[in-house]
Coordinates of N, CA and C in Angstrom, one line a residue:
M1 N 0.8 -1.2 0.0 CA 0.0 0.0 0.0 C 0.9 1.2 0.0
V2 N 0.4 2.3 -0.7 CA 1.2 3.5 -0.7 C 0.3 4.7 -0.5
N3 N 0.9 5.8 -0.1 CA 0.1 7.1 0.1 C 0.5 8.1 -1.0
I4 N -0.5 8.8 -1.5 CA -0.2 9.8 -2.5 C -1.0 11.1 -2.0
T5 N -0.3 12.2 -1.9 CA -1.0 13.4 -1.5 C -1.3 14.2 -2.8
L6 N -2.5 14.5 -3.1 CA -3.0 15.2 -4.3 C -3.1 16.7 -4.0
G7 N -3.1 17.5 -5.0 CA -3.4 18.9 -4.9 C -2.2 19.7 -4.6
L8 N -1.0 19.1 -4.6 CA 0.3 19.9 -4.4 C 0.9 20.2 -5.7
P9 N 1.8 21.2 -5.8 CA 2.5 21.5 -7.0 C 3.7 20.6 -7.3
F10 N 3.8 19.5 -6.5 CA 4.9 18.6 -6.7 C 4.4 17.2 -6.3
I11 N 5.2 16.2 -6.8 CA 4.8 14.8 -6.5 C 5.2 14.5 -5.0
R12 N 4.2 14.0 -4.3 CA 4.5 13.6 -2.9 C 3.9 12.2 -2.7
T13 N 4.7 11.2 -2.5 CA 4.3 9.9 -2.3 C 5.1 9.2 -1.2
S14 N 4.5 8.3 -0.5 CA 5.3 7.6 0.5 C 4.7 6.2 0.7
V15 N 5.5 5.4 1.3 CA 5.1 4.0 1.7 C 4.2 4.1 2.8
D16 N 3.4 3.0 3.0 CA 2.4 3.0 4.1 C 2.9 2.1 5.3
H17 N 4.0 2.6 5.8 CA 4.5 1.9 7.0 C 5.5 2.9 7.7
G18 N 6.0 2.5 8.8 CA 6.9 3.4 9.5 C 8.3 3.6 8.9
T19 N 9.2 4.3 9.6 CA 10.5 4.6 9.1 C 11.5 3.5 9.3
A20 N 11.2 2.6 10.2 CA 12.1 1.5 10.4 C 13.6 1.9 10.8
L21 N 13.7 2.9 11.7 CA 15.0 3.5 12.0 C 15.9 2.4 12.6
E22 N 15.3 1.4 13.2 CA 16.2 0.3 13.7 C 17.0 -0.4 12.6
L23 N 16.5 -0.3 11.4 CA 17.2 -0.9 10.3 C 18.2 0.0 9.6
A24 N 18.2 1.3 9.9 CA 19.0 2.3 9.2 C 20.5 1.9 9.3
G25 N 21.2 1.9 8.2 CA 22.6 1.7 8.2 C 23.0 0.2 8.3
R26 N 22.0 -0.7 8.4 CA 22.3 -2.1 8.5 C 22.2 -2.9 7.2
G27 N 21.7 -2.2 6.2 CA 21.6 -2.9 4.9 C 20.5 -4.0 4.9
E28 N 19.5 -3.8 5.8 CA 18.4 -4.8 5.9 C 17.1 -4.3 5.4
A29 N 17.0 -3.0 5.1 CA 15.7 -2.4 4.7 C 15.3 -2.9 3.3
D30 N 14.0 -3.1 3.1 CA 13.4 -3.5 1.8 C 12.9 -2.3 1.2
V31 N 13.4 -1.9 0.0 CA 13.0 -0.7 -0.7 C 11.8 -1.0 -1.6
G32 N 11.3 -2.2 -1.7 CA 10.2 -2.5 -2.6 C 9.0 -1.6 -2.5
S33 N 8.5 -1.3 -1.3 CA 7.4 -0.4 -1.1 C 7.6 1.0 -1.7
F34 N 8.8 1.5 -1.5 CA 9.2 2.8 -2.0 C 9.2 2.8 -3.5
I35 N 9.7 1.8 -4.1 CA 9.8 1.7 -5.6 C 8.4 1.6 -6.1
T36 N 7.5 0.8 -5.5 CA 6.1 0.8 -5.9 C 5.4 2.1 -5.8
A37 N 5.6 2.9 -4.7 CA 5.1 4.2 -4.6 C 5.6 5.2 -5.7
L38 N 6.8 5.1 -5.9 CA 7.4 6.0 -7.0 C 6.9 5.6 -8.3
N39 N 6.8 4.4 -8.7 CA 6.3 3.9 -10.0 C 4.9 4.3 -10.1
L40 N 4.1 4.2 -9.1 CA 2.7 4.6 -9.1 C 2.5 6.1 -9.4
A41 N 3.3 6.9 -8.8 CA 3.3 8.3 -9.0 C 3.7 8.7 -10.4
I42 N 4.7 8.0 -10.9 CA 5.1 8.3 -12.3 C 4.1 7.8 -13.3
K43 N 3.5 6.7 -13.1 CA 2.5 6.1 -14.0 C 1.3 7.0 -14.0
N44 N 0.9 7.6 -12.9 CA -0.3 8.4 -12.8 C 0.0 9.9 -13.0
D45 N 1.2 10.2 -13.3 CA 1.7 11.6 -13.5 C 1.1 12.5 -12.4
C46 N 1.2 12.1 -11.2 CA 0.7 12.9 -10.1 C 1.3 14.3 -10.1

């Protein structure tokens, strides 16, 4: 799931989960949700 904020003069999209700071710098985070959010924004020309 992703979040898209409409009505702004720029693309604003985010994943639908927390920041997972406990994984920062450990190389364990999964970027799949971010890539999905970005691709959705590009596809829909938000």
